[in-house]
Tab-separated table of N, CA and C in Angstrom:
chain	number	residue	atom	x	y	z
A	279	MET	N	-92.230	4.024	-67.104
A	279	MET	CA	-92.135	3.130	-65.973
A	279	MET	C	-92.556	3.891	-64.718
A	280	HIS	N	-93.266	3.211	-63.856
A	280	HIS	CA	-93.745	3.819	-62.625
A	280	HIS	C	-92.626	3.934	-61.600
A	281	LEU	N	-92.797	4.849	-60.693
A	281	LEU	CA	-91.819	5.037	-59.625
A	281	LEU	C	-91.872	3.898	-58.611
A	282	ALA	N	-92.974	3.187	-58.564
A	282	ALA	CA	-93.150	2.143	-57.552
A	282	ALA	C	-92.181	0.976	-57.754
A	283	TYR	N	-91.869	0.627	-58.986
A	283	TYR	CA	-91.002	-0.528	-59.227
A	283	TYR	C	-89.591	-0.339	-58.655
A	284	PRO	N	-88.897	0.744	-59.008
A	284	PRO	CA	-87.565	0.904	-58.404
A	284	PRO	C	-87.621	1.171	-56.898
A	285	ALA	N	-88.696	1.811	-56.427
A	285	ALA	CA	-88.810	2.081	-54.995
A	285	ALA	C	-88.994	0.785	-54.210
A	286	VAL	N	-89.794	-0.138	-54.736
A	286	VAL	CA	-89.982	-1.425	-54.062
A	286	VAL	C	-88.699	-2.242	-54.112
A	287	LEU	N	-88.017	-2.222	-55.262
A	287	LEU	CA	-86.744	-2.939	-55.367
A	287	LEU	C	-85.711	-2.369	-54.402
A	288	ALA	N	-85.657	-1.047	-54.290
A	288	ALA	CA	-84.726	-0.417	-53.361
A	288	ALA	C	-85.080	-0.754	-51.919
A	289	ALA	N	-86.371	-0.803	-51.600
A	289	ALA	CA	-86.780	-1.170	-50.246
A	289	ALA	C	-86.400	-2.615	-49.933
A	290	LEU	N	-86.563	-3.498	-50.903
A	290	LEU	CA	-86.159	-4.899	-50.686
A	290	LEU	C	-84.645	-5.026	-50.510
A	291	LEU	N	-83.885	-4.315	-51.329
A	291	LEU	CA	-82.425	-4.334	-51.188
A	291	LEU	C	-81.999	-3.792	-49.825
A	292	PHE	N	-82.645	-2.721	-49.394
A	292	PHE	CA	-82.316	-2.131	-48.109
A	292	PHE	C	-82.643	-3.088	-46.967
A	293	CYS	N	-83.774	-3.775	-47.064
A	293	CYS	CA	-84.157	-4.740	-46.023
A	293	CYS	C	-83.198	-5.927	-45.978
A	294	VAL	N	-82.761	-6.403	-47.147
A	294	VAL	CA	-81.791	-7.495	-47.170
A	294	VAL	C	-80.479	-7.040	-46.540
A	295	GLY	N	-80.048	-5.821	-46.843
A	295	GLY	CA	-78.832	-5.288	-46.230
A	295	GLY	C	-78.967	-5.102	-44.732
A	296	LEU	N	-80.119	-4.648	-44.286
A	296	LEU	CA	-80.357	-4.482	-42.855
A	296	LEU	C	-80.355	-5.827	-42.138
A	297	TYR	N	-80.972	-6.820	-42.759
A	297	TYR	CA	-80.946	-8.167	-42.189
A	297	TYR	C	-79.516	-8.693	-42.125
A	298	GLY	N	-78.734	-8.424	-43.146
A	298	GLY	CA	-77.344	-8.869	-43.153
A	298	GLY	C	-76.528	-8.231	-42.051
A	299	ILE	N	-76.791	-6.972	-41.743
A	299	ILE	CA	-76.074	-6.307	-40.660
A	299	ILE	C	-76.481	-6.880	-39.312
A	300	LEU	N	-77.769	-7.118	-39.133
A	300	LEU	CA	-78.257	-7.577	-37.831
A	300	LEU	C	-77.988	-9.051	-37.578
A	301	ALA	N	-77.945	-9.872	-38.610
A	301	ALA	CA	-77.862	-11.320	-38.418
A	301	ALA	C	-76.461	-11.886	-38.589
A	302	ARG	N	-75.603	-11.233	-39.330
A	302	ARG	CA	-74.294	-11.798	-39.639
A	302	ARG	C	-73.306	-11.548	-38.515
A	303	ARG	N	-72.343	-12.441	-38.399
A	303	ARG	CA	-71.291	-12.308	-37.402
A	303	ARG	C	-69.925	-12.070	-38.040
A	304	ASN	N	-69.826	-12.240	-39.330
A	304	ASN	CA	-68.566	-12.034	-40.029
A	304	ASN	C	-68.477	-10.566	-40.460
A	305	ALA	N	-67.341	-9.930	-40.183
A	305	ALA	CA	-67.202	-8.504	-40.468
A	305	ALA	C	-67.244	-8.213	-41.966
A	306	ILE	N	-66.749	-9.109	-42.786
A	306	ILE	CA	-66.764	-8.880	-44.234
A	306	ILE	C	-68.191	-8.939	-44.771
A	307	LEU	N	-68.993	-9.855	-44.259
A	307	LEU	CA	-70.396	-9.919	-44.682
A	307	LEU	C	-71.186	-8.701	-44.213
A	308	VAL	N	-70.822	-8.151	-43.072
A	308	VAL	CA	-71.468	-6.921	-42.609
A	308	VAL	C	-71.117	-5.773	-43.545
A	309	LEU	N	-69.865	-5.700	-43.978
A	309	LEU	CA	-69.483	-4.661	-44.928
A	309	LEU	C	-70.219	-4.819	-46.260
A	310	MET	N	-70.413	-6.050	-46.698
A	310	MET	CA	-71.172	-6.278	-47.930
A	310	MET	C	-72.633	-5.865	-47.754
A	311	SER	N	-73.174	-6.057	-46.576
A	311	SER	CA	-74.551	-5.650	-46.311
A	311	SER	C	-74.691	-4.132	-46.316
A	312	VAL	N	-73.677	-3.445	-45.807
A	312	VAL	CA	-73.689	-1.978	-45.869
A	312	VAL	C	-73.651	-1.518	-47.323
A	313	GLU	N	-72.890	-2.216	-48.148
A	313	GLU	CA	-72.854	-1.878	-49.574
A	313	GLU	C	-74.222	-2.082	-50.233
A	314	LEU	N	-74.921	-3.138	-49.847
A	314	LEU	CA	-76.277	-3.342	-50.383
A	314	LEU	C	-77.201	-2.195	-50.002
A	315	MET	N	-77.087	-1.742	-48.764
A	315	MET	CA	-77.920	-0.631	-48.322
A	315	MET	C	-77.588	0.654	-49.079
A	316	LEU	N	-76.303	0.893	-49.321
A	316	LEU	CA	-75.924	2.078	-50.090
A	316	LEU	C	-76.393	1.983	-51.540
A	317	ASN	N	-76.384	0.786	-52.111
A	317	ASN	CA	-76.897	0.621	-53.476
A	317	ASN	C	-78.403	0.851	-53.527
A	318	ALA	N	-79.113	0.486	-52.470
A	318	ALA	CA	-80.544	0.770	-52.423
A	318	ALA	C	-80.791	2.277	-52.388
A	319	VAL	N	-79.981	2.989	-51.655
A	319	VAL	CA	-80.102	4.451	-51.621
A	319	VAL	C	-79.784	5.037	-52.990
A	320	ASN	N	-78.745	4.520	-53.648
A	320	ASN	CA	-78.401	5.001	-54.989
A	320	ASN	C	-79.528	4.770	-55.981
A	321	LEU	N	-80.165	3.615	-55.889
A	321	LEU	CA	-81.281	3.315	-56.774
A	321	LEU	C	-82.432	4.294	-56.551
A	322	ASN	N	-82.719	4.604	-55.310
A	322	ASN	CA	-83.764	5.586	-55.022
A	322	ASN	C	-83.397	6.973	-55.529
A	323	LEU	N	-82.140	7.374	-55.369
A	323	LEU	CA	-81.723	8.691	-55.851
A	323	LEU	C	-81.891	8.816	-57.362
A	324	VAL	N	-81.480	7.809	-58.092
A	324	VAL	CA	-81.605	7.862	-59.552
A	324	VAL	C	-83.068	7.785	-59.978
A	325	ALA	N	-83.861	6.941	-59.315
A	325	ALA	CA	-85.277	6.814	-59.676
A	325	ALA	C	-86.034	8.117	-59.439
A	326	PHE	N	-85.795	8.761	-58.326
A	326	PHE	CA	-86.480	10.030	-58.063
A	326	PHE	C	-85.950	11.137	-58.951
A	327	ASP	N	-84.684	11.084	-59.343
A	327	ASP	CA	-84.155	12.060	-60.277
A	327	ASP	C	-84.840	11.952	-61.633
A	328	VAL	N	-85.048	10.734	-62.097
A	328	VAL	CA	-85.738	10.529	-63.379
A	328	VAL	C	-87.212	10.904	-63.253
A	329	TRP	N	-87.822	10.550	-62.134
A	329	TRP	CA	-89.249	10.814	-61.952
A	329	TRP	C	-89.543	12.311	-61.854
A	330	LEU	N	-88.667	13.072	-61.192
A	330	LEU	CA	-88.878	14.509	-61.045
A	330	LEU	C	-88.409	15.302	-62.254
A	331	ARG	N	-87.729	14.647	-63.185
A	331	ARG	CA	-87.206	15.279	-64.395
A	331	ARG	C	-86.365	16.524	-64.058
A	332	ASP	N	-85.438	16.310	-63.155
A	332	ASP	CA	-84.571	17.385	-62.717
A	332	ASP	C	-83.596	17.734	-63.826
A	333	THR	N	-83.508	19.023	-64.176
A	333	THR	CA	-82.614	19.428	-65.261
A	333	THR	C	-81.147	19.421	-64.827
A	334	LEU	N	-80.897	19.545	-63.548
A	334	LEU	CA	-79.524	19.525	-63.066
A	334	LEU	C	-79.029	18.110	-62.784
A	335	HIS	N	-79.931	17.153	-62.771
A	335	HIS	CA	-79.606	15.751	-62.457
A	335	HIS	C	-78.860	15.655	-61.128
A	336	SER	N	-79.415	16.306	-60.118
A	336	SER	CA	-78.762	16.316	-58.805
A	336	SER	C	-78.801	14.946	-58.140
A	337	GLY	N	-79.813	14.141	-58.425
A	337	GLY	CA	-79.870	12.797	-57.865
A	337	GLY	C	-78.747	11.922	-58.391
A	338	GLN	N	-78.450	12.056	-59.682
A	338	GLN	CA	-77.363	11.272	-60.256
A	338	GLN	C	-76.002	11.771	-59.778
A	339	ALA	N	-75.881	13.077	-59.586
A	339	ALA	CA	-74.620	13.631	-59.056
A	339	ALA	C	-74.396	13.169	-57.625
A	340	LEU	N	-75.458	13.152	-56.827
A	340	LEU	CA	-75.342	12.682	-55.458
A	340	LEU	C	-75.044	11.186	-55.409
A	341	THR	N	-75.539	10.461	-56.399
A	341	THR	CA	-75.231	9.034	-56.495
A	341	THR	C	-73.744	8.808	-56.741
A	342	LEU	N	-73.124	9.641	-57.571
A	342	LEU	CA	-71.682	9.515	-57.806
A	342	LEU	C	-70.887	9.766	-56.530
A	343	PHE	N	-71.311	10.754	-55.741
A	343	PHE	CA	-70.648	10.995	-54.464
A	343	PHE	C	-70.832	9.813	-53.514
A	344	THR	N	-72.010	9.230	-53.511
A	344	THR	CA	-72.279	8.076	-52.651
A	344	THR	C	-71.432	6.882	-53.065
A	345	ILE	N	-71.257	6.687	-54.355
A	345	ILE	CA	-70.410	5.585	-54.833
A	345	ILE	C	-68.961	5.817	-54.417
A	346	ALA	N	-68.486	7.064	-54.496
A	346	ALA	CA	-67.110	7.365	-54.082
A	346	ALA	C	-66.928	7.130	-52.580
A	347	ILE	N	-67.906	7.532	-51.783
A	347	ILE	CA	-67.832	7.314	-50.339
A	347	ILE	C	-67.893	5.826	-50.023
A	348	ALA	N	-68.714	5.085	-50.756
A	348	ALA	CA	-68.808	3.638	-50.529
A	348	ALA	C	-67.494	2.946	-50.873
A	349	ALA	N	-66.831	3.398	-51.920
A	349	ALA	CA	-65.541	2.794	-52.277
A	349	ALA	C	-64.494	3.070	-51.204
A	350	ALA	N	-64.482	4.291	-50.687
A	350	ALA	CA	-63.549	4.608	-49.607
A	350	ALA	C	-63.884	3.827	-48.344
A	351	GLU	N	-65.156	3.689	-48.060
A	351	GLU	CA	-65.589	2.951	-46.862
A	351	GLU	C	-65.193	1.486	-46.947
A	352	ILE	N	-65.365	0.880	-48.095
A	352	ILE	CA	-65.024	-0.536	-48.218
A	352	ILE	C	-63.506	-0.722	-48.185
A	353	GLY	N	-62.757	0.208	-48.724
A	353	GLY	CA	-61.295	0.110	-48.657
A	353	GLY	C	-60.776	0.217	-47.237
A	354	ILE	N	-61.249	1.209	-46.495
A	354	ILE	CA	-60.821	1.371	-45.108
A	354	ILE	C	-61.354	0.237	-44.247
A	355	GLY	N	-62.598	-0.165	-44.490
A	355	GLY	CA	-63.186	-1.255	-43.714
A	355	GLY	C	-62.444	-2.564	-43.891
A	356	LEU	N	-62.089	-2.886	-45.128
A	356	LEU	CA	-61.328	-4.120	-45.362
A	356	LEU	C	-59.929	-4.048	-44.763
A	357	ALA	N	-59.320	-2.872	-44.788
A	357	ALA	CA	-58.000	-2.729	-44.155
A	357	ALA	C	-58.099	-2.960	-42.653
A	358	ILE	N	-59.148	-2.442	-42.031
A	358	ILE	CA	-59.335	-2.650	-40.590
A	358	ILE	C	-59.614	-4.115	-40.296
A	359	VAL	N	-60.458	-4.739	-41.103
A	359	VAL	CA	-60.784	-6.154	-40.879
A	359	VAL	C	-59.538	-7.017	-41.042
A	360	LEU	N	-58.711	-6.738	-42.041
A	360	LEU	CA	-57.482	-7.512	-42.234
A	360	LEU	C	-56.501	-7.311	-41.078
A	361	ALA	N	-56.391	-6.076	-40.585
A	361	ALA	CA	-55.500	-5.825	-39.458
A	361	ALA	C	-55.992	-6.526	-38.198
A	362	VAL	N	-57.288	-6.491	-37.971
A	362	VAL	CA	-57.846	-7.165	-36.798
A	362	VAL	C	-57.705	-8.674	-36.936
A	363	HIS	N	-57.910	-9.194	-38.131
A	363	HIS	CA	-57.762	-10.637	-38.349
A	363	HIS	C	-56.314	-11.073	-38.152
A	364	ARG	N	-55.385	-10.248	-38.562
A	364	ARG	CA	-53.975	-10.569	-38.383
A	364	ARG	C	-53.601	-10.572	-36.895
A	365	ASN	N	-54.157	-9.633	-36.122
A	365	ASN	CA	-53.811	-9.546	-34.705
A	365	ASN	C	-54.580	-10.534	-33.839
A	366	ARG	N	-55.869	-10.722	-34.127
A	366	ARG	CA	-56.712	-11.542	-33.276
A	366	ARG	C	-56.943	-12.957	-33.809
A	367	GLY	N	-56.777	-13.158	-35.099
A	367	GLY	CA	-56.977	-14.480	-35.672
A	367	GLY	C	-58.404	-14.778	-36.074
A	368	THR	N	-59.298	-13.823	-35.922
A	368	THR	CA	-60.690	-14.032	-36.307
A	368	THR	C	-61.294	-12.703	-36.752
A	369	SER	N	-62.334	-12.803	-37.583
A	369	SER	CA	-63.089	-11.606	-37.959
A	369	SER	C	-64.525	-11.708	-37.467
A	370	ASP	N	-64.740	-12.578	-36.486
A	370	ASP	CA	-66.058	-12.753	-35.885
A	370	ASP	C	-66.356	-11.546	-35.000
A	371	ILE	N	-67.479	-10.884	-35.244
A	371	ILE	CA	-67.793	-9.648	-34.550
A	371	ILE	C	-68.034	-9.885	-33.060
A	372	ASP	N	-68.633	-11.000	-32.697
A	372	ASP	CA	-68.892	-11.264	-31.286
A	372	ASP	C	-67.597	-11.409	-30.489
A	373	ARG	N	-66.576	-11.940	-31.093
A	373	ARG	CA	-65.295	-12.104	-30.405
A	373	ARG	C	-64.474	-10.831	-30.405
A	374	LEU	N	-64.863	-9.844	-31.196
A	374	LEU	CA	-64.087	-8.612	-31.302
A	374	LEU	C	-64.687	-7.471	-30.498
A	375	ARG	N	-65.626	-7.735	-29.641
A	375	ARG	CA	-66.243	-6.661	-28.869
A	375	ARG	C	-65.241	-6.005	-27.926
A	376	ASP	N	-64.323	-6.770	-27.378
A	376	ASP	CA	-63.301	-6.224	-26.506
A	376	ASP	C	-62.067	-5.951	-27.343
A	377	THR	N	-61.906	-4.703	-27.783
A	377	THR	CA	-60.782	-4.368	-28.643
A	377	THR	C	-59.611	-3.805	-27.856
A	378	ALA	N	-59.745	-3.706	-26.537
A	378	ALA	CA	-58.645	-3.204	-25.727
A	378	ALA	C	-57.556	-4.258	-25.628
A	379	GLU	N	-56.375	-3.817	-25.325
A	379	GLU	CA	-55.266	-4.739	-25.155
A	379	GLU	C	-55.521	-5.592	-23.919
A	380	THR	N	-55.202	-6.836	-23.988
A	380	THR	CA	-55.379	-7.726	-22.855
A	380	THR	C	-54.046	-7.876	-22.141
A	381	ASP	N	-53.847	-7.037	-21.114
A	381	ASP	CA	-52.641	-7.127	-20.309
A	381	ASP	C	-53.043	-7.092	-18.844
A	382	ASP	N	-52.082	-6.962	-17.966
A	382	ASP	CA	-52.349	-6.997	-16.545
A	382	ASP	C	-52.793	-5.651	-15.986
A	383	ALA	N	-53.033	-4.664	-16.812
A	383	ALA	CA	-53.405	-3.338	-16.334
A	383	ALA	C	-54.773	-3.347	-15.653
A	384	ALA	N	-55.634	-4.288	-15.986
A	384	ALA	CA	-56.957	-4.329	-15.366
A	384	ALA	C	-56.877	-4.765	-13.914
A	385	SER	N	-55.874	-5.551	-13.550
A	385	SER	CA	-55.766	-6.033	-12.186
A	385	SER	C	-54.885	-5.146	-11.314
A	386	LEU	N	-54.417	-4.029	-11.858
A	386	LEU	CA	-53.534	-3.142	-11.111
A	386	LEU	C	-54.339	-2.189	-10.246
A	387	PRO	N	-53.724	-1.617	-9.200
A	387	PRO	CA	-54.425	-0.619	-8.393
A	387	PRO	C	-54.710	0.619	-9.224
A	388	ASP	N	-55.728	1.366	-8.797
A	388	ASP	CA	-56.161	2.525	-9.568
A	388	ASP	C	-55.241	3.727	-9.415
A	389	THR	N	-54.552	3.853	-8.292
A	389	THR	CA	-53.737	5.034	-8.077
A	389	THR	C	-52.266	4.709	-8.237
A	390	ALA	N	-51.501	5.704	-8.564
A	390	ALA	CA	-50.064	5.520	-8.750
A	390	ALA	C	-49.358	5.358	-7.415
A	391	GLU	N	-49.951	5.914	-6.328
A	391	GLU	CA	-49.309	5.820	-5.021
A	391	GLU	C	-49.222	4.374	-4.556
A	392	ALA	N	-50.236	3.584	-4.836
A	392	ALA	CA	-50.222	2.195	-4.390
A	392	ALA	C	-49.122	1.414	-5.099
A	393	GLY	N	-48.886	1.695	-6.363
A	393	GLY	CA	-47.846	0.995	-7.112
A	393	GLY	C	-46.460	1.417	-6.675
A	394	THR	N	-46.257	2.724	-6.399
A	394	THR	CA	-44.935	3.169	-5.973
A	394	THR	C	-44.659	2.774	-4.536
A	395	ALA	N	-45.681	2.637	-3.713
A	395	ALA	CA	-45.463	2.196	-2.336
A	395	ALA	C	-44.927	0.768	-2.322
A	396	GLN	N	-45.352	-0.047	-3.242
A	396	GLN	CA	-44.853	-1.421	-3.304
A	396	GLN	C	-43.390	-1.446	-3.706
A	397	THR	N	-42.993	-0.586	-4.627
A	397	THR	CA	-41.598	-0.588	-5.068
A	397	THR	C	-40.690	0.011	-4.012
A	398	HIS	N	-41.132	1.041	-3.265
A	398	HIS	CA	-40.309	1.624	-2.214
A	398	HIS	C	-40.149	0.670	-1.044
A	399	ALA	N	-41.162	-0.144	-0.788
A	399	ALA	CA	-41.065	-1.107	0.303
A	399	ALA	C	-40.061	-2.199	-0.022
A	400	ALA	N	-39.868	-2.480	-1.296
A	400	ALA	CA	-38.930	-3.522	-1.703
A	400	ALA	C	-37.487	-3.053	-1.590
A	401	GLY	N	-37.260	-1.740	-1.584
A	401	GLY	CA	-35.896	-1.220	-1.480
A	401	GLY	C	-35.245	-1.157	-2.844
A	402	THR	N	-33.950	-0.867	-2.824
A	402	THR	CA	-33.234	-0.772	-4.093
A	402	THR	C	-32.886	-2.159	-4.600
A	403	THR	N	-32.906	-2.298	-5.892
A	403	THR	CA	-32.568	-3.561	-6.522
A	403	THR	C	-31.397	-3.334	-7.457
A	404	ALA	N	-30.981	-4.383	-8.090
A	404	ALA	CA	-29.827	-4.280	-8.984
A	404	ALA	C	-30.101	-3.370	-10.166
A	405	GLY	N	-31.356	-3.227	-10.542
A	405	GLY	CA	-31.683	-2.394	-11.695
A	405	GLY	C	-31.850	-0.942	-11.348
A	406	GLY	N	-31.761	-0.579	-10.080
A	406	GLY	CA	-31.965	0.806	-9.681
A	406	GLY	C	-30.809	1.675	-10.136
A	407	VAL	N	-31.087	2.955	-10.401
A	407	VAL	CA	-30.072	3.882	-10.864
A	407	VAL	C	-29.816	4.887	-9.747
A	408	GLY	N	-28.588	4.990	-9.314
A	408	GLY	CA	-28.232	5.982	-8.312
A	408	GLY	C	-28.891	5.727	-6.970
A	409	GLY	N	-29.134	4.499	-6.629
A	409	GLY	CA	-29.744	4.189	-5.355
A	409	GLY	C	-31.257	4.267	-5.372
A	410	ALA	N	-31.862	4.683	-6.491
A	410	ALA	CA	-33.316	4.765	-6.585
A	410	ALA	C	-33.867	3.372	-6.850
A	411	PRO	N	-35.007	3.049	-6.282
A	411	PRO	CA	-35.576	1.718	-6.505
A	411	PRO	C	-36.025	1.546	-7.954
A	412	ARG	N	-35.882	0.334	-8.445
A	412	ARG	CA	-36.316	0.022	-9.803
A	412	ARG	C	-37.822	-0.158	-9.803
A	413	MET	N	-38.499	0.423	-10.770
A	413	MET	CA	-39.954	0.307	-10.854
A	413	MET	C	-40.311	-1.019	-11.498
A	414	THR	N	-41.262	-1.695	-10.939
A	414	THR	CA	-41.728	-2.943	-11.514
A	414	THR	C	-42.719	-2.664	-12.620
A	415	LYS	N	-43.154	-3.717	-13.314
A	415	LYS	CA	-44.113	-3.547	-14.411
A	415	LYS	C	-45.420	-2.983	-13.908
A	416	LYS	N	-45.843	-3.406	-12.722
A	416	LYS	CA	-47.108	-2.902	-12.181
A	416	LYS	C	-47.020	-1.415	-11.895
A	417	ALA	N	-45.927	-0.973	-11.357
A	417	ALA	CA	-45.771	0.442	-11.052
A	417	ALA	C	-45.666	1.263	-12.332
A	418	GLU	N	-45.006	0.719	-13.346
A	418	GLU	CA	-44.893	1.437	-14.619
A	418	GLU	C	-46.241	1.556	-15.304
A	419	ALA	N	-47.068	0.546	-15.180
A	419	ALA	CA	-48.374	0.578	-15.846
A	419	ALA	C	-49.310	1.568	-15.176
A	420	THR	N	-49.147	1.828	-13.888
A	420	THR	CA	-50.051	2.748	-13.213
A	420	THR	C	-49.643	4.179	-13.400
A	421	THR	N	-48.383	4.453	-13.773
A	421	THR	CA	-47.955	5.833	-13.934
A	421	THR	C	-48.175	6.320	-15.315
């Protein structure tokens, strides 16, 4: 068998996987596309190993390592996707671009002095300890 057949098949598999990464919005489908790309690489490794008639079969050994890495990648990737889906309610990649917590910290002043000046101006409150003013949520977030 010629080397061209598995090489063309691997190139087609790789292109389908690349298209899946670029066009899909679902995180699970993106992970499946990465698996297709890794399988295309595995096919090339085995085909070139057979074509070069390597006595050590290093292409096949490297393929086993690639399969082990792909299994670990899909396990960790699915765990991350499930955790994100549980927290956010979606696995749509476009909606997950902002992975930071959505709280009021973005609207707070940049320096800690501005937050503590507001609490000192308010004076002591019932929550203060030993006459010290109680820090509000805004002041706590800036410190």
